[in-house]
Structure formats: structure tokens, C-alpha cells
């Protein structure tokens, strides 16, 4: 048995308009252009990677397009890239997801012979090498906009083929925090199919969920908003046969997206002068830009101001925040260019916390209660569960809310402590 090499990509969301941010950055023509072309730049980088490395095949695991009415530009760009891969002998296997189901308004295209577009039932295609089967790729597409079937249970290993076998599926795996749960399944459903590996799409965070069989989400090729921070791209996978039978897969993430989103925190603890604020904000953004990997053309940041400062009230004023953002516009000409999406003030007023904790007034009592909850995670969890129970008990809200973990509870406690300090401390 031979080593099988493939590229796994998903959730390209070609031609995402980024309308909200484009309006916010009307003066940033360079950023507006980068955003308009970001998903296509990621696609071009994907094709170049395949042309350079010549894997045995490329897998696109759903949501290649962004909307039901897929743009002509997106469809033709994908078709042209597949033609390029045909010229270098790379097969392409494409499954549709919830954003581009088979019953949506897809323009009819003539795909080159190296492309397999999976239909509404599981199909299997053999990849050959030297006249013998190298791999079998099984896949299925979403038939409709809201695909609620457990598609994983439709897959079965081809017992007649003694080679690497891969499943391609756009799905929500049990335990994944996704509000839009399409084609839901469990890890046990995937294992029951008897395949050697799975290439999944739909969850935009790249992650490896199992080694045997190898189960992975490649993540999105380009981050789409501030809640998709960090480098985005695809997985380069090698499946090596073992003496005992079966395969061991090794995966390496490859960056594709040219625009990176980030939460950047600026520590303003003890700062009393505006010029120092500006210096620290610029330094925090520059450090974040320097930490980006090669290929990042723009960093779009949510700038969070932290620490205890006498400028707390001023920094919370939206007008002053706008002024500070304008002062930092010079960073847009750096490499990579840095744009501020918005600014969040998580600062607190200057306060001697030790003295405040000892005070016999309402603020002292509140701070002591917060300190006790911080020291007792179980008590904090019980209090948070009780307070949030009405929200999670509401049918519609429950579908939209993510579970509150320990980090969320600590953040809520810190925000409550800051608000109480801000409201109760005389200024």
C-alpha cells in the first residue's frame, strides 16, 4: 500500500461581501479591495498549493459558495482552477453544504474530467495509481437548504477495495457549538462506517477530532468576521499504511486567507496621560501585526482596553474612542496593514482594591462577594446557572445561546465587579 497525499479544504464561502465592515471602512479603499477579493485570494492560494505539491487529490467539503444565488465570478473561478489542476493530474472531489445545497440556484457548468461533484446520496470514486486502486473517496452533498438527515450513517466502506478510504461530509458533529446544526451526527456514526479518514466541513475552526479513524475539520479558508480570529486555510494530509493494517494520518495546516481577524488587548493599568494611551495602543497593534505569519496582508482588530486607569470615563466615551481610532490610522500603511474594527473599553477606575475590600460600605460588600465567588468556582457556577436559567429556558433563545463555560463565568464576574465599582465609587 502506498502513501496517500491529499489537500482538505472547506467553507471557502466564495464572494462573501463583508458588507458591514466595508461600510465602516469607507475611507479604506485598500482594505475594501482586500476584503472583496479575500476569499478569491484564498482560493488562488489553494490552487497554487495543489499545483506545486501535486497531491493525489483535493477535497472541498462543502460551503464552497457563500449564498444560495452563487455569483458567476465564484463559479467560474472554481471551474478555471479545477482546469488548472486537471493539467497537473490532480483529482478534485466536491461536496455541497448548507450554503450551497444541490437544490439552490446553481448555474450549470461543464466541469473538467478530473472533478467529481457528489450528489444527494453517497457516491464512491476510486483514485488509481499504476493500474491499481490507491484510494476510494466517498461523499455526499446536502440535497436541500436545511439538511436534517444523519448523512454519516449512509456511508459504508467498500470491502472489495484494499486501499485507503476517505469520507467527505459537511456536517455538525455532536459536541460542536454550532447554532445551525445541519446533517447532525456523532463520532460513533463516523467510526461505524469503517473508513480510514473523514474530511469534514461546516465548523469554521480547524480541529482534529480523532486519529483512528482520522477525523478532521479543515476550518474556513478565510476568516469571515471578528469571531473567526487567527490564520485560516486548509490541511495538507499524508496517510501512511501501517504494518498492522490501516493508515496513520499526519495533517499540517497551511495558511490561505490574506485577511486575519484578531482581538488585541492593550494594558492601560495606571496610565494617566492620553499620549501614553496612544503609545500603548499603537504598540499593542504593532505587536499583533508582527505576530502574524507570512501571507497576511491585513489585520482587522477589535481593540480591547484593559486595566485600572484614571482615564476610565474618558476611554468609555464613543466620541473619544473614534478620535483614538483616527489617530491610529497610520498603521494601515504598515505591512501587514492594521485596521481597527471597533474599540471596547474594559478598563476600571483607579482604586486601592485592598482598601476597598476592607471598607464597611456597599462597595466593600460587593467586592468581598465577588472575591468569594472568584475563589469558589462551584458557587460561581451555581449562581450563573440560576441567573441564566430564564434565558436558556426560552425556546428561541436557547437555540442561539452558546453554553457558558468557566472562562465565560469569570468574564461575567469581572464585568459585574467593574460595573459595581464604576457605579458605587464616588468620583
CSV table of C-alpha atoms in Angstrom, one decimal:
chain,number,residue,atom,x,y,z
A,1,UNK,CA,0.0,0.0,0.0
A,2,UNK,CA,1.2,3.5,-0.9
A,3,UNK,CA,1.2,6.8,1.0
A,4,UNK,CA,-1.8,8.8,0.0
A,5,UNK,CA,-1.4,12.6,-0.1
A,6,UNK,CA,-4.4,14.9,-0.2
A,7,UNK,CA,-5.4,18.5,0.5
A,8,UNK,CA,-8.5,19.0,2.6
A,9,UNK,CA,-10.3,22.4,2.4
A,10,UNK,CA,-13.9,23.5,3.2
A,11,UNK,CA,-16.0,26.6,3.9
A,12,UNK,CA,-14.4,28.8,1.3
A,13,UNK,CA,-17.6,31.0,1.1
A,14,UNK,CA,-16.5,32.5,-2.2
A,15,UNK,CA,-17.6,36.1,-2.8
A,16,UNK,CA,-18.5,36.9,0.8
A,17,UNK,CA,-19.3,40.6,0.5
A,18,UNK,CA,-18.2,41.7,4.0
A,19,UNK,CA,-20.8,44.5,3.7
A,20,UNK,CA,-20.9,45.6,7.3
A,21,UNK,CA,-17.2,46.2,7.6
A,22,UNK,CA,-16.9,47.7,4.1
A,23,UNK,CA,-19.4,50.4,5.2
A,24,UNK,CA,-17.4,51.0,8.4
A,25,UNK,CA,-14.2,51.5,6.5
A,26,UNK,CA,-15.5,53.7,3.6
A,27,UNK,CA,-12.2,55.6,3.6
A,28,UNK,CA,-10.1,52.4,3.5
A,29,UNK,CA,-10.1,51.7,-0.3
A,30,UNK,CA,-7.2,49.3,0.1
A,31,UNK,CA,-8.9,47.3,2.8
A,32,UNK,CA,-12.2,47.3,0.9
A,33,UNK,CA,-10.5,45.8,-2.1
A,34,UNK,CA,-8.7,43.2,0.1
A,35,UNK,CA,-12.0,42.2,1.6
A,36,UNK,CA,-13.8,41.9,-1.7
A,37,UNK,CA,-11.0,39.6,-3.0
A,38,UNK,CA,-10.1,37.8,0.2
A,39,UNK,CA,-12.0,34.6,-0.5
A,40,UNK,CA,-10.8,34.5,-4.1
A,41,UNK,CA,-7.2,35.1,-2.9
A,42,UNK,CA,-7.6,32.1,-0.6
A,43,UNK,CA,-8.9,30.0,-3.5
A,44,UNK,CA,-6.0,31.1,-5.7
A,45,UNK,CA,-3.5,30.1,-3.0
A,46,UNK,CA,-5.2,26.7,-2.7
A,47,UNK,CA,-4.9,26.0,-6.4
A,48,UNK,CA,-1.2,27.1,-6.4
A,49,UNK,CA,-0.5,24.8,-3.4
A,50,UNK,CA,-2.0,21.9,-5.3
A,51,UNK,CA,-0.1,22.8,-8.5
A,52,UNK,CA,3.1,22.9,-6.5
A,53,UNK,CA,2.7,19.9,-4.4
A,54,UNK,CA,0.6,17.7,-6.8
A,55,UNK,CA,-1.3,15.7,-4.2
A,56,UNK,CA,-3.3,12.7,-5.3
A,57,UNK,CA,-6.5,14.7,-4.9
A,58,UNK,CA,-8.1,17.8,-3.5
A,59,UNK,CA,-11.2,17.6,-1.3
A,60,UNK,CA,-13.7,20.5,-0.9
A,61,UNK,CA,-16.0,19.6,1.9
A,62,UNK,CA,-19.0,22.0,1.4
A,63,UNK,CA,-19.9,25.7,1.5
A,64,UNK,CA,-17.7,26.5,-1.4
A,65,UNK,CA,-20.0,29.3,-2.2
A,66,UNK,CA,-21.4,31.8,0.2
A,67,UNK,CA,-25.1,32.2,-0.8
A,68,UNK,CA,-27.9,30.4,-2.5
A,69,UNK,CA,-27.6,32.6,-5.6
A,70,UNK,CA,-23.9,31.9,-6.2
A,71,UNK,CA,-22.1,34.6,-8.1
A,72,UNK,CA,-21.0,33.8,-11.6
A,73,UNK,CA,-17.5,35.1,-10.7
A,74,UNK,CA,-17.2,32.4,-7.9
A,75,UNK,CA,-18.4,29.6,-10.1
A,76,UNK,CA,-16.1,30.4,-13.0
A,77,UNK,CA,-13.1,31.0,-10.7
A,78,UNK,CA,-13.6,27.5,-9.2
A,79,UNK,CA,-14.1,25.9,-12.6
A,80,UNK,CA,-11.0,27.6,-14.0
A,81,UNK,CA,-8.9,26.4,-11.0
A,82,UNK,CA,-10.1,22.9,-11.5
A,83,UNK,CA,-9.0,23.0,-15.1
A,84,UNK,CA,-5.5,24.0,-13.9
A,85,UNK,CA,-5.4,21.0,-11.6
A,86,UNK,CA,-6.5,18.7,-14.4
A,87,UNK,CA,-3.4,19.8,-16.3
A,88,UNK,CA,-1.2,18.6,-13.5
A,89,UNK,CA,-3.1,15.4,-12.8
A,90,UNK,CA,-4.9,16.3,-9.5
A,91,UNK,CA,-8.4,15.0,-9.0
A,92,UNK,CA,-11.0,17.2,-7.2
A,93,UNK,CA,-13.8,15.9,-5.1
A,94,UNK,CA,-16.5,18.4,-4.2
A,95,UNK,CA,-19.4,18.1,-1.8
A,96,UNK,CA,-22.1,20.8,-1.3
A,97,UNK,CA,-23.1,22.1,2.1
A,98,UNK,CA,-25.9,24.1,3.7
A,99,UNK,CA,-24.9,27.4,2.0
A,100,UNK,CA,-24.7,25.8,-1.5
A,101,UNK,CA,-27.2,22.8,-1.4
A,102,UNK,CA,-28.0,20.9,-4.6
A,103,UNK,CA,-31.5,22.4,-4.9
A,104,UNK,CA,-30.1,26.0,-4.8
A,105,UNK,CA,-29.9,28.1,-7.9
A,106,UNK,CA,-26.6,26.8,-9.2
A,107,UNK,CA,-25.6,27.8,-12.8
A,108,UNK,CA,-24.9,24.8,-15.0
A,109,UNK,CA,-21.2,24.5,-15.6
A,110,UNK,CA,-19.2,22.0,-17.6
A,111,UNK,CA,-16.7,20.6,-15.1
A,112,UNK,CA,-13.4,19.2,-16.4
A,113,UNK,CA,-13.0,15.4,-16.2
A,114,UNK,CA,-10.9,15.5,-13.0
A,115,UNK,CA,-13.9,16.8,-11.0
A,116,UNK,CA,-16.4,14.8,-9.1
A,117,UNK,CA,-19.4,16.6,-7.7
A,118,UNK,CA,-21.2,14.4,-5.1
A,119,UNK,CA,-24.9,14.0,-5.4
A,120,UNK,CA,-27.7,13.7,-2.7
A,121,UNK,CA,-26.8,10.1,-2.0
A,122,UNK,CA,-23.4,8.7,-1.1
A,123,UNK,CA,-21.2,8.1,-4.1
A,124,UNK,CA,-17.8,6.4,-4.2
A,125,UNK,CA,-14.9,7.2,-6.6
A,126,UNK,CA,-11.7,5.3,-6.9
A,127,UNK,CA,-8.4,7.1,-7.4
A,128,UNK,CA,-5.9,4.8,-9.2
A,129,UNK,CA,-2.2,4.7,-9.4
A,130,UNK,CA,-0.1,2.4,-11.7
A,131,UNK,CA,-3.3,0.5,-12.7
A,132,UNK,CA,-4.4,-0.3,-9.2
A,133,UNK,CA,-6.6,1.4,-6.6
A,134,UNK,CA,-4.8,3.9,-4.4
A,135,UNK,CA,-7.8,5.4,-2.6
A,136,UNK,CA,-11.6,5.4,-2.5
A,137,UNK,CA,-13.3,8.7,-1.9
A,138,UNK,CA,-16.9,8.5,-0.6
A,139,UNK,CA,-19.0,11.7,-0.5
A,140,UNK,CA,-22.5,13.2,-0.3
A,141,UNK,CA,-23.9,16.7,-0.8
A,142,UNK,CA,-26.7,18.5,1.0
A,143,UNK,CA,-29.8,18.0,-1.0
A,144,UNK,CA,-31.6,21.0,0.4
A,145,UNK,CA,-31.1,24.2,2.4
A,146,UNK,CA,-31.9,22.6,5.7
A,147,UNK,CA,-30.4,19.1,5.6
A,148,UNK,CA,-31.5,17.4,8.8
A,149,UNK,CA,-30.7,13.8,7.8
A,150,UNK,CA,-27.9,12.0,9.6
A,151,UNK,CA,-25.8,11.6,6.4
A,152,UNK,CA,-22.9,9.9,8.2
A,153,UNK,CA,-25.0,6.7,8.6
A,154,UNK,CA,-25.3,6.4,4.8
A,155,UNK,CA,-21.5,5.7,4.4
A,156,UNK,CA,-20.0,2.2,4.2
A,157,UNK,CA,-16.5,1.0,3.4
A,158,UNK,CA,-16.0,-0.7,0.0
A,159,UNK,CA,-15.0,-4.2,1.2
A,160,UNK,CA,-13.7,-5.1,-2.3
A,161,UNK,CA,-11.1,-2.3,-2.3
A,162,UNK,CA,-8.0,-2.9,-0.2
A,163,UNK,CA,-6.8,0.7,-0.1
A,164,UNK,CA,-7.2,4.0,1.8
A,165,UNK,CA,-10.8,5.1,2.1
A,166,UNK,CA,-12.0,8.6,2.9
A,167,UNK,CA,-15.4,10.1,3.6
A,168,UNK,CA,-16.3,13.7,2.6
A,169,UNK,CA,-19.1,15.3,4.6
A,170,UNK,CA,-20.5,18.7,5.5
A,171,UNK,CA,-21.9,18.1,9.0
A,172,UNK,CA,-22.3,19.1,12.6
A,173,UNK,CA,-20.6,16.6,14.8
A,174,UNK,CA,-22.0,16.0,18.2
A,175,UNK,CA,-20.4,18.4,20.8
A,176,UNK,CA,-19.7,21.2,18.3
A,177,UNK,CA,-21.0,24.6,19.4
A,178,UNK,CA,-22.9,25.5,16.2
A,179,UNK,CA,-26.2,27.3,16.2
A,180,UNK,CA,-27.0,25.9,12.7
A,181,UNK,CA,-26.9,22.2,13.2
A,182,UNK,CA,-27.1,20.6,9.8
A,183,UNK,CA,-26.6,16.9,8.9
A,184,UNK,CA,-26.0,16.2,12.6
A,185,UNK,CA,-24.1,13.0,13.6
A,186,UNK,CA,-21.8,11.6,16.2
A,187,UNK,CA,-18.2,10.4,16.2
A,188,UNK,CA,-19.5,6.9,16.7
A,189,UNK,CA,-21.6,7.3,13.5
A,190,UNK,CA,-18.4,8.1,11.6
A,191,UNK,CA,-16.4,5.3,13.1
A,192,UNK,CA,-19.2,2.8,12.3
A,193,UNK,CA,-18.7,3.4,8.5
A,194,UNK,CA,-15.3,1.6,8.7
A,195,UNK,CA,-13.4,4.3,6.7
A,196,UNK,CA,-9.8,5.3,7.3
A,197,UNK,CA,-10.4,9.0,7.5
A,198,UNK,CA,-13.0,11.8,7.2
A,199,UNK,CA,-12.7,15.2,5.6
A,200,UNK,CA,-15.4,17.4,7.2
A,201,UNK,CA,-16.8,20.9,6.6
A,202,UNK,CA,-19.2,23.3,8.3
A,203,UNK,CA,-17.3,24.1,11.6
A,204,UNK,CA,-15.0,27.0,10.8
A,205,UNK,CA,-12.4,26.2,13.4
A,206,UNK,CA,-9.8,23.7,12.2
A,207,UNK,CA,-9.6,20.7,14.5
A,208,UNK,CA,-8.6,17.0,14.6
A,209,UNK,CA,-11.3,15.0,16.5
A,210,UNK,CA,-9.9,11.5,16.1
A,211,UNK,CA,-6.7,9.8,15.0
A,212,UNK,CA,-8.3,6.3,14.3
A,213,UNK,CA,-10.1,6.9,12.1
A,214,UNK,CA,-8.6,10.2,11.2
A,215,UNK,CA,-11.4,12.8,11.6
A,216,UNK,CA,-10.8,16.5,10.9
A,217,UNK,CA,-12.4,19.8,10.2
A,218,UNK,CA,-10.1,21.8,8.0
A,219,UNK,CA,-11.7,25.1,9.2
A,220,UNK,CA,-12.6,28.0,6.9
A,221,UNK,CA,-10.2,29.1,4.2
A,222,UNK,CA,-10.6,32.8,5.1
A,223,UNK,CA,-12.0,34.2,8.4
A,224,UNK,CA,-15.3,35.8,7.8
A,225,UNK,CA,-15.7,38.0,10.9
A,226,UNK,CA,-14.1,39.0,14.3
A,227,UNK,CA,-15.2,35.8,15.9
A,228,UNK,CA,-13.0,33.8,13.5
A,229,UNK,CA,-9.6,35.1,14.5
A,230,UNK,CA,-6.1,33.8,13.6
A,231,UNK,CA,-4.7,32.2,10.4
A,232,UNK,CA,-7.2,30.3,8.2
A,233,UNK,CA,-6.6,27.8,5.5
A,234,UNK,CA,-6.6,24.1,4.7
A,235,UNK,CA,-5.0,20.8,5.8
A,236,UNK,CA,-2.2,19.0,4.0
A,237,UNK,CA,-2.7,15.3,4.8
A,238,UNK,CA,-0.5,12.3,4.3
A,239,UNK,CA,-2.0,8.8,5.0
A,240,UNK,CA,0.7,6.2,5.6
A,241,UNK,CA,0.0,2.5,5.7
A,242,UNK,CA,1.0,0.6,8.9
A,243,UNK,CA,2.4,-2.9,9.2
A,244,UNK,CA,-0.6,-3.9,11.2
A,245,UNK,CA,-3.1,-2.7,8.6
A,246,UNK,CA,-4.9,0.6,8.2
A,247,UNK,CA,-3.4,4.0,8.0
A,248,UNK,CA,-1.8,6.7,10.1
A,249,UNK,CA,-2.6,10.2,9.0
A,250,UNK,CA,-0.5,13.3,9.6
A,251,UNK,CA,-2.0,16.7,8.9
A,252,UNK,CA,-0.4,20.1,8.6
A,253,UNK,CA,-2.3,23.3,8.5
A,254,UNK,CA,-1.5,25.6,5.5
A,255,UNK,CA,-2.4,29.3,5.6
A,256,UNK,CA,-4.6,30.6,2.8
A,257,UNK,CA,-6.6,33.6,3.9
A,258,UNK,CA,-5.0,37.0,3.3
A,259,UNK,CA,-7.0,38.9,5.9
A,260,UNK,CA,-6.7,38.0,9.6
A,261,UNK,CA,-9.0,39.0,12.4
A,262,UNK,CA,-7.7,39.5,16.0
A,263,UNK,CA,-8.7,40.5,19.5
A,264,UNK,CA,-5.9,42.8,20.6
A,265,UNK,CA,-5.7,43.8,24.3
A,266,UNK,CA,-3.9,47.0,25.4
A,267,UNK,CA,-2.9,47.2,29.1
A,268,UNK,CA,-3.5,50.7,30.4
A,269,UNK,CA,-3.1,49.9,34.1
A,270,UNK,CA,-2.1,53.0,36.0
A,271,UNK,CA,-2.0,55.2,32.8
A,272,UNK,CA,-2.9,58.8,33.5
A,273,UNK,CA,-1.9,60.6,30.2
A,274,UNK,CA,-3.6,60.5,26.8
A,275,UNK,CA,-0.3,60.4,24.9
A,276,UNK,CA,0.7,57.3,26.9
A,277,UNK,CA,-2.7,55.7,25.9
A,278,UNK,CA,-2.0,56.4,22.3
A,279,UNK,CA,1.5,54.9,22.5
A,280,UNK,CA,0.3,51.7,24.2
A,281,UNK,CA,-2.5,51.2,21.8
A,282,UNK,CA,-0.1,51.5,18.8
A,283,UNK,CA,2.4,49.2,20.4
A,284,UNK,CA,-0.2,46.5,21.1
A,285,UNK,CA,-1.5,46.7,17.5
A,286,UNK,CA,2.1,46.6,16.0
A,287,UNK,CA,2.9,43.6,18.2
A,288,UNK,CA,-0.2,41.8,16.9
A,289,UNK,CA,0.7,42.5,13.3
A,290,UNK,CA,4.3,41.3,13.8
A,291,UNK,CA,3.0,38.0,15.2
A,292,UNK,CA,1.0,37.2,12.0
A,293,UNK,CA,2.5,34.6,9.7
A,294,UNK,CA,3.7,35.3,6.2
A,295,UNK,CA,0.9,35.9,3.7
A,296,UNK,CA,-1.2,38.1,6.0
A,297,UNK,CA,-2.0,41.3,4.0
A,298,UNK,CA,-4.3,42.9,6.5
A,299,UNK,CA,-5.0,42.6,10.3
A,300,UNK,CA,-8.5,43.7,11.4
A,301,UNK,CA,-8.6,44.1,15.1
A,302,UNK,CA,-11.1,44.5,17.9
A,303,UNK,CA,-9.1,46.7,20.3
A,304,UNK,CA,-9.9,46.0,23.9
A,305,UNK,CA,-8.6,48.5,26.6
A,306,UNK,CA,-7.8,46.9,29.9
A,307,UNK,CA,-6.5,47.9,33.3
A,308,UNK,CA,-7.3,50.4,36.1
A,309,UNK,CA,-6.8,54.0,34.9
A,310,UNK,CA,-7.9,57.4,35.9
A,311,UNK,CA,-9.0,57.9,32.3
A,312,UNK,CA,-11.6,55.2,32.5
A,313,UNK,CA,-14.6,57.5,32.0
A,314,UNK,CA,-12.9,59.3,29.0
A,315,UNK,CA,-12.0,56.0,27.4
A,316,UNK,CA,-15.6,54.8,27.5
A,317,UNK,CA,-16.9,57.8,25.6
A,318,UNK,CA,-17.7,56.7,22.0
A,319,UNK,CA,-16.6,60.1,20.7
A,320,UNK,CA,-13.2,59.8,22.3
A,321,UNK,CA,-12.8,56.3,21.1
A,322,UNK,CA,-13.4,57.4,17.5
A,323,UNK,CA,-10.8,60.1,17.9
A,324,UNK,CA,-8.2,57.5,19.1
A,325,UNK,CA,-9.1,55.2,16.2
A,326,UNK,CA,-8.5,58.0,13.8
A,327,UNK,CA,-5.1,58.8,15.4
A,328,UNK,CA,-4.1,55.2,14.7
A,329,UNK,CA,-4.9,55.2,11.0
A,330,UNK,CA,-1.3,55.5,10.1
A,331,UNK,CA,-0.9,51.8,10.9
A,332,UNK,CA,-3.0,51.0,7.8
A,333,UNK,CA,0.1,51.6,5.6
A,334,UNK,CA,2.2,49.1,7.5
A,335,UNK,CA,2.9,45.5,6.4
A,336,UNK,CA,0.5,44.0,7.1
A,337,UNK,CA,-1.9,46.9,7.3
A,338,UNK,CA,-3.7,47.2,10.6
A,339,UNK,CA,-7.4,48.3,10.7
A,340,UNK,CA,-9.4,48.8,13.9
A,341,UNK,CA,-12.9,47.3,13.5
A,342,UNK,CA,-14.0,48.6,16.9
A,343,UNK,CA,-12.8,49.5,20.4
A,344,UNK,CA,-14.0,48.0,23.6
A,345,UNK,CA,-13.3,49.7,27.0
A,346,UNK,CA,-12.9,47.0,29.7
A,347,UNK,CA,-11.0,49.4,31.9
A,348,UNK,CA,-11.9,50.2,35.5
A,349,UNK,CA,-11.4,53.4,37.6
A,350,UNK,CA,-8.3,53.6,39.7
A,351,UNK,CA,-9.0,52.0,43.1
A,352,UNK,CA,-7.0,50.7,46.0
A,353,UNK,CA,-8.6,47.2,45.9
A,354,UNK,CA,-7.1,46.1,49.2
A,355,UNK,CA,-8.5,49.1,51.0
A,356,UNK,CA,-11.8,48.9,49.1
A,357,UNK,CA,-12.3,45.3,50.2
A,358,UNK,CA,-11.9,46.3,53.8
A,359,UNK,CA,-14.5,49.1,53.6
A,360,UNK,CA,-17.8,48.8,55.5
A,361,UNK,CA,-20.0,50.1,52.8
A,362,UNK,CA,-21.9,48.8,49.9
A,363,UNK,CA,-18.9,48.7,47.5
A,364,UNK,CA,-16.8,46.8,50.0
A,365,UNK,CA,-19.6,44.3,50.5
A,366,UNK,CA,-20.0,43.8,46.7
A,367,UNK,CA,-16.2,43.4,46.2
A,368,UNK,CA,-16.0,40.8,49.0
A,369,UNK,CA,-18.9,38.9,47.5
A,370,UNK,CA,-17.1,39.0,44.1
A,371,UNK,CA,-13.8,37.9,45.7
A,372,UNK,CA,-15.6,34.9,47.4
A,373,UNK,CA,-17.2,33.8,44.1
A,374,UNK,CA,-13.8,34.1,42.3
A,375,UNK,CA,-12.3,31.8,45.0
A,376,UNK,CA,-15.2,29.3,44.8
A,377,UNK,CA,-15.8,28.2,41.1
A,378,UNK,CA,-18.6,25.9,42.1
A,379,UNK,CA,-20.5,28.7,43.8
A,380,UNK,CA,-20.0,31.0,40.9
A,381,UNK,CA,-21.3,28.3,38.5
A,382,UNK,CA,-24.4,27.7,40.6
A,383,UNK,CA,-25.1,31.5,40.8
A,384,UNK,CA,-24.6,31.9,37.0
A,385,UNK,CA,-26.8,28.9,36.2
A,386,UNK,CA,-29.6,30.3,38.3
A,387,UNK,CA,-29.3,33.8,36.8
A,388,UNK,CA,-29.2,32.5,33.2
A,389,UNK,CA,-31.8,29.8,33.6
A,390,UNK,CA,-34.7,32.0,32.3
A,391,UNK,CA,-32.7,32.7,29.1
A,392,UNK,CA,-31.9,29.0,28.4
A,393,UNK,CA,-35.5,28.1,29.3
A,394,UNK,CA,-36.7,30.2,26.4
A,395,UNK,CA,-37.2,28.1,23.3
A,396,UNK,CA,-35.9,30.5,20.7
A,397,UNK,CA,-33.1,32.0,22.8
A,398,UNK,CA,-31.8,28.5,23.7
A,399,UNK,CA,-31.0,27.8,20.1
A,400,UNK,CA,-28.9,31.0,19.8
A,401,UNK,CA,-27.0,30.9,23.1
A,402,UNK,CA,-23.8,29.0,23.4
A,403,UNK,CA,-23.0,27.1,26.7
A,404,UNK,CA,-21.4,29.2,29.4
A,405,UNK,CA,-18.1,27.7,30.5
A,406,UNK,CA,-15.8,28.6,33.3
A,407,UNK,CA,-14.0,31.3,31.3
A,408,UNK,CA,-17.3,32.9,30.4
A,409,UNK,CA,-18.4,32.9,34.0
A,410,UNK,CA,-15.1,34.6,35.1
A,411,UNK,CA,-15.5,37.2,32.5
A,412,UNK,CA,-19.1,37.9,33.6
A,413,UNK,CA,-18.0,38.2,37.2
A,414,UNK,CA,-15.2,40.6,36.3
A,415,UNK,CA,-17.6,42.8,34.3
A,416,UNK,CA,-20.1,42.8,37.2
A,417,UNK,CA,-17.3,43.8,39.5
A,418,UNK,CA,-16.2,46.6,37.2
A,419,UNK,CA,-19.8,47.9,36.8
A,420,UNK,CA,-20.4,47.9,40.5
A,421,UNK,CA,-17.1,49.7,41.1
A,422,UNK,CA,-17.9,52.3,38.5
A,423,UNK,CA,-21.5,52.9,39.8
A,424,UNK,CA,-20.8,52.8,43.5
A,425,UNK,CA,-17.4,54.6,43.8
A,426,UNK,CA,-17.7,58.3,44.3
A,427,UNK,CA,-15.9,60.3,41.7
